PDB file of C-alpha atoms in Angstrom:
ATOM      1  CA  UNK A 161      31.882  35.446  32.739  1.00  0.00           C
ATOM      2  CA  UNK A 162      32.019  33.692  29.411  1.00  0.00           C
ATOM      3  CA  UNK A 163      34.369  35.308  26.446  1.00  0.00           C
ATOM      4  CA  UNK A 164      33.510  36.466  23.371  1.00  0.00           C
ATOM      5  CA  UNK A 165      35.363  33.937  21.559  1.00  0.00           C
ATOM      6  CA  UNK A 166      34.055  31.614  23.517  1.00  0.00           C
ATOM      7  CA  UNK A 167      30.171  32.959  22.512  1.00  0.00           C
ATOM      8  CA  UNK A 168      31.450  33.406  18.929  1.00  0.00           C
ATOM      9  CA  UNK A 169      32.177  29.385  18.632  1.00  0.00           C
ATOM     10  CA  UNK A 170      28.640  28.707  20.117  1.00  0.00           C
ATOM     11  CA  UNK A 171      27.272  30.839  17.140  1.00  0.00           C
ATOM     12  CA  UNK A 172      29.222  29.824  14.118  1.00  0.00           C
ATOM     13  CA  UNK A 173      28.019  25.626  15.238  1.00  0.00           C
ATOM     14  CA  UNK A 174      25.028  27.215  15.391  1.00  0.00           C
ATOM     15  CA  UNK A 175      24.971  28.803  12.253  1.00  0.00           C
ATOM     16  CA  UNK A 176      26.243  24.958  10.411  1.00  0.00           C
ATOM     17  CA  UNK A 177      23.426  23.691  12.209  1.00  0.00           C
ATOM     18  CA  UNK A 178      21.326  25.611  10.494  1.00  0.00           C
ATOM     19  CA  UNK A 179      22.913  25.688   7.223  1.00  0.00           C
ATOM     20  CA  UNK A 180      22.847  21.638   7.594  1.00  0.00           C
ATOM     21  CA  UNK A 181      19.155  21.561   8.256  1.00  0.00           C
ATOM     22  CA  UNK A 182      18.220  24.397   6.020  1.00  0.00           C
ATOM     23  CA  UNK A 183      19.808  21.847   3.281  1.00  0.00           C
ATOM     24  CA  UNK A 184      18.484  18.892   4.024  1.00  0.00           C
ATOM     25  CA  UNK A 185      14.721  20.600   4.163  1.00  0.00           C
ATOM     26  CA  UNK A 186      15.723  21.845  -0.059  1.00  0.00           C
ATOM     27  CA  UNK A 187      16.155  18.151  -0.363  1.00  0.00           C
ATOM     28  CA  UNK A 188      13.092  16.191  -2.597  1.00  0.00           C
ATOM     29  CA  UNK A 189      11.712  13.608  -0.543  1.00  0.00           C
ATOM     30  CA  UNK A 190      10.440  10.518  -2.286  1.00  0.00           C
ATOM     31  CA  UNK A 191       7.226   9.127  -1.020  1.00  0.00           C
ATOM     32  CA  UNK A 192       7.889   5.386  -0.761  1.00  0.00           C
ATOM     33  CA  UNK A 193      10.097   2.930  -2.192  1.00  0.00           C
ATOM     34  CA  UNK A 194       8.463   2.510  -5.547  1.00  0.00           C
ATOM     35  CA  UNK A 195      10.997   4.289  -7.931  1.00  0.00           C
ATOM     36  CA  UNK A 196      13.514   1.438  -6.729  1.00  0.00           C
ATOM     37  CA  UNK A 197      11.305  -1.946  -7.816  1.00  0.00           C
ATOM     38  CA  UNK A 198      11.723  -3.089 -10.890  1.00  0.00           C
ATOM     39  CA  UNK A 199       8.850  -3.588 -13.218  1.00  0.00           C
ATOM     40  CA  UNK A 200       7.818  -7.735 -12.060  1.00  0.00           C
ATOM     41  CA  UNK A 201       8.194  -6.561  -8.454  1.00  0.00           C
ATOM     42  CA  UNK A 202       5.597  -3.051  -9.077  1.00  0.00           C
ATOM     43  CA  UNK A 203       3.320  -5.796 -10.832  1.00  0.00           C
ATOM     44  CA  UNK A 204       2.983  -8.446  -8.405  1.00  0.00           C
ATOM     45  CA  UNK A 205       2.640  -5.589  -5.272  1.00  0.00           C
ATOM     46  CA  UNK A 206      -0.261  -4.069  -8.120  1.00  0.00           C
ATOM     47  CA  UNK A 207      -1.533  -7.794  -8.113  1.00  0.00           C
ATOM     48  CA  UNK A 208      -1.740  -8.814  -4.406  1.00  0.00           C
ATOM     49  CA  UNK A 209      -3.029  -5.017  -3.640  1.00  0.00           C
ATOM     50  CA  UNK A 210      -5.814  -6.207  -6.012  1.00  0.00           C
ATOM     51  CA  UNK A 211      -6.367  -9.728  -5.216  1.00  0.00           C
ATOM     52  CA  UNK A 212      -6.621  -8.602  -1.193  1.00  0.00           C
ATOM     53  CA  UNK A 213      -9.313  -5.596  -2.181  1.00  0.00           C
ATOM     54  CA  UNK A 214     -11.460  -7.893  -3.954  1.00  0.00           C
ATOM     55  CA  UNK A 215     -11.064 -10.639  -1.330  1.00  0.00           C
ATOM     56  CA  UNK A 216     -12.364  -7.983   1.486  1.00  0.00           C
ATOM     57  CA  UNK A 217     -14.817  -6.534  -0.138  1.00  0.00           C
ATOM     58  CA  UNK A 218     -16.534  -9.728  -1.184  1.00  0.00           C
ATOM     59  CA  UNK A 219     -16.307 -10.875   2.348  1.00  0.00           C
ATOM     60  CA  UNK A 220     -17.692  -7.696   3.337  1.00  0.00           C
ATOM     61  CA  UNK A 221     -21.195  -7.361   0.198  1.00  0.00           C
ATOM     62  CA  UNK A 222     -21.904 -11.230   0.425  1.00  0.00           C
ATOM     63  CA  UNK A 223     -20.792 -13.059   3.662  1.00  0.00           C
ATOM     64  CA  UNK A 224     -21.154  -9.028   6.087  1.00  0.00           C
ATOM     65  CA  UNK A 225     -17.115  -9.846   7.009  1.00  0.00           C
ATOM     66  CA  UNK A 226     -15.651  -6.350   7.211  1.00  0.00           C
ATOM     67  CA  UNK A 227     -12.852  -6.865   8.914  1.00  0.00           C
ATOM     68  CA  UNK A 228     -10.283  -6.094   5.925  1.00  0.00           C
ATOM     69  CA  UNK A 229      -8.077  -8.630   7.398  1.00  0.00           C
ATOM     70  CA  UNK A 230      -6.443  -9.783   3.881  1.00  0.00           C
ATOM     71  CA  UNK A 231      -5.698  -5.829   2.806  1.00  0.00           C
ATOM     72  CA  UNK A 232      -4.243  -5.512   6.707  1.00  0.00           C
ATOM     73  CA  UNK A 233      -2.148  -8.439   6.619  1.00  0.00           C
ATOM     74  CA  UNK A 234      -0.543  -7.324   2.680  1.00  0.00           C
ATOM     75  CA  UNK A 235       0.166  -3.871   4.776  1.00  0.00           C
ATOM     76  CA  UNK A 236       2.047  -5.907   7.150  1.00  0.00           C
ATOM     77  CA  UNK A 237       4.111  -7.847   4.560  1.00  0.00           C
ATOM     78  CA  UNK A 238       4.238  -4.259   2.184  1.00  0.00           C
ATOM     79  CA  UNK A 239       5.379  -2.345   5.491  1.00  0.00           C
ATOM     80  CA  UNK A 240       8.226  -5.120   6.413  1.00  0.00           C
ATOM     81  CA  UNK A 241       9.214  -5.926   3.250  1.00  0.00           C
ATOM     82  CA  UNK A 242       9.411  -3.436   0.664  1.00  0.00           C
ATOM     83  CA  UNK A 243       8.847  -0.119   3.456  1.00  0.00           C
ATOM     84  CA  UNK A 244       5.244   0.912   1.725  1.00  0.00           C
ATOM     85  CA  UNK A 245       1.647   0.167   2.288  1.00  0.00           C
ATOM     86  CA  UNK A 246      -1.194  -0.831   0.753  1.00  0.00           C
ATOM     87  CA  UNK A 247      -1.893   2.990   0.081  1.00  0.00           C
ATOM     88  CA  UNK A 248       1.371   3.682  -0.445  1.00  0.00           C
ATOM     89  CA  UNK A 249       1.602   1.204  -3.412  1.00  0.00           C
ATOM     90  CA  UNK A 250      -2.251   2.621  -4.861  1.00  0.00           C
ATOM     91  CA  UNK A 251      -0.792   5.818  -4.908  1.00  0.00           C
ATOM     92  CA  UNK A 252       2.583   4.896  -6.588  1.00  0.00           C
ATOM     93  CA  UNK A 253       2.185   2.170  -8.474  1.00  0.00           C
ATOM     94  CA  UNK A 254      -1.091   2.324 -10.232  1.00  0.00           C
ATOM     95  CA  UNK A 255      -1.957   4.001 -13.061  1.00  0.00           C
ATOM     96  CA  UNK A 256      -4.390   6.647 -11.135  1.00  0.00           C
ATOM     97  CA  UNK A 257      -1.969   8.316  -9.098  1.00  0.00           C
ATOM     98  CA  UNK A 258      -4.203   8.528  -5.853  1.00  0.00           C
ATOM     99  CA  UNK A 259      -5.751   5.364  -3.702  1.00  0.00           C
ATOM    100  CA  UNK A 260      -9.445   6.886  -3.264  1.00  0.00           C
ATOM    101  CA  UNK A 261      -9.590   6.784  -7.169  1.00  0.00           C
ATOM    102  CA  UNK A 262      -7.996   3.223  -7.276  1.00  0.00           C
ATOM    103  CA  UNK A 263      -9.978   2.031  -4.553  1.00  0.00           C
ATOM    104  CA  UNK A 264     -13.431   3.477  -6.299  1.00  0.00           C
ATOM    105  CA  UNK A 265     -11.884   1.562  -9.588  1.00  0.00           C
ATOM    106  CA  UNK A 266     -11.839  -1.439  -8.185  1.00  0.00           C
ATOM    107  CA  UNK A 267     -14.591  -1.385  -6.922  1.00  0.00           C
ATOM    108  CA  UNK A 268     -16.872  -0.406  -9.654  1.00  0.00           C
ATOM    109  CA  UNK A 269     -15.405  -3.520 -11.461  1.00  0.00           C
ATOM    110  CA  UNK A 270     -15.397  -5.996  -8.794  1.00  0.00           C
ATOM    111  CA  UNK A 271     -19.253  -4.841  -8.408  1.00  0.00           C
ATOM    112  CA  UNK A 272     -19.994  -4.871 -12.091  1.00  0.00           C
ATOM    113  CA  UNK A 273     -18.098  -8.716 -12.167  1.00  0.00           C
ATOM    114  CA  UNK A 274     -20.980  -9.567  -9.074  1.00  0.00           C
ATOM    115  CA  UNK A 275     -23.998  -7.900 -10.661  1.00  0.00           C
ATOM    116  CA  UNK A 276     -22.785 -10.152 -13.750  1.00  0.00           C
ATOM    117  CA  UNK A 277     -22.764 -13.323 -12.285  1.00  0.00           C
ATOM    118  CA  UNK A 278     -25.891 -12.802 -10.765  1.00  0.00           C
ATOM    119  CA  UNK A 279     -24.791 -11.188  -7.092  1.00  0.00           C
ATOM    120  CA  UNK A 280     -24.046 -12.739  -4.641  1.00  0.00           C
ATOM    121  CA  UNK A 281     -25.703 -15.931  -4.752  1.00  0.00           C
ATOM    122  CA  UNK A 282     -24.462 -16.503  -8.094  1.00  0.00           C
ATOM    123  CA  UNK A 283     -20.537 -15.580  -7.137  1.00  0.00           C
ATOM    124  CA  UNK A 284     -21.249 -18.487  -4.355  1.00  0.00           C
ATOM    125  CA  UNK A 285     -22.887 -20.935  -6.668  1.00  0.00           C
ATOM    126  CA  UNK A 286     -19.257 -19.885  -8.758  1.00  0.00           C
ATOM    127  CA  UNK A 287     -17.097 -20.743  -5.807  1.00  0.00           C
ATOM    128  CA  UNK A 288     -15.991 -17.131  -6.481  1.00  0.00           C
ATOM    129  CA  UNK A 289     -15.099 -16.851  -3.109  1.00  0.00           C
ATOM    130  CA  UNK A 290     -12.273 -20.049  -3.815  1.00  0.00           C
ATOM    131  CA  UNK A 291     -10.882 -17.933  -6.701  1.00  0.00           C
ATOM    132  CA  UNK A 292     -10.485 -14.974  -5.078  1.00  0.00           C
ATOM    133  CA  UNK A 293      -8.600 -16.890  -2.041  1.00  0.00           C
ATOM    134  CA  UNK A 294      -6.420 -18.506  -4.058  1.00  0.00           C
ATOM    135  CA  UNK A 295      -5.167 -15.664  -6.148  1.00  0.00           C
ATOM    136  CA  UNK A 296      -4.361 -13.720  -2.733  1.00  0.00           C
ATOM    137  CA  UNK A 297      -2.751 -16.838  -1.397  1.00  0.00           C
ATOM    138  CA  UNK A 298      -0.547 -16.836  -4.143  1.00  0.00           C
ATOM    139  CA  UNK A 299       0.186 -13.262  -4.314  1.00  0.00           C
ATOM    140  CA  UNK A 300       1.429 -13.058  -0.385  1.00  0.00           C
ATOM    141  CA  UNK A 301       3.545 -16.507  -1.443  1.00  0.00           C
ATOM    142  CA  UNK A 302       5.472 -14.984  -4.162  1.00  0.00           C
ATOM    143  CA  UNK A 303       5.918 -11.714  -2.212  1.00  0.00           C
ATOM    144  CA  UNK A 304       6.974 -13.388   1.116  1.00  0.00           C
ATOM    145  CA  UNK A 305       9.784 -14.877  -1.237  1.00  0.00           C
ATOM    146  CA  UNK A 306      11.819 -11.842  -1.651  1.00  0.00           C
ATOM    147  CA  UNK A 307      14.815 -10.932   0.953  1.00  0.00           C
TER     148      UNK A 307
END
């Protein structure tokens, strides 16, 4: 037969438990990373985000690639490198406030920059495709150079 003191013990750990957990619950959780990059940092995460959605979705209107492999590889480097994603960063970082209006953003403009160079034929008569690569190439190199 267990004593009441013994019982009593049991309760009051149970009791900090809760008080513990009831705490941490009141504290605000941040959603990513973002308020701790500076201002270059936010900018070039804003930039490769960018670079790798236009990079995709030409791949996917003019050569029917949809494999989103650029935007998936950025998550990769986002997730192990700075702890966010590619949403993560749309949501924080850019001036909407939510990826699904980003995302529609950019691309309204990237389609608008096609229609005006004459679709697709005329981004590959541009070597659009060449631009586009080598902005994203140099986005992941400048963000694969931080610790």
């Amino acid at each position: 037969m267990r004593s009441k003191r013994c019982h009593g013990v049991r309760s009051a750990r149970a009791l900090a438990a809760w008080g513990l957990l009831s705490a941490l619950w009141a504290i605000p959780i941040l959603s990513s990373a973002a308020p701790l990059l500076d201002e270059q940092t936010e900018a070039l995460i804003v930039d490769a985000v960018e670079a790798a959605f236009e990079l995709d979705l030409y791949n996917s209107r003019c050569r029917q690639d949809r494999s989103g492999r650029r935007t998936e590889n950025l998550n990769k480097a986002l997730a192990s490198g700075f702890r966010m994603t590619v949403i993560d960063a749309q949501d924080d970082l850019f001036p909407e406030g939510y990826y699904r209006d980003v995302q529609e953003r950019m691309t309204r403009d990237f389609l608008a920059r096609l229609r005006a160079m004459g679709g697709c034929a005329g981004a590959k008569e541009a070597k659009l495709r060449n631009e586009l690569r080598a902005r994203y190439e140099q986005a992941m190199e400048q963000l694969e150079q931080f610790p």
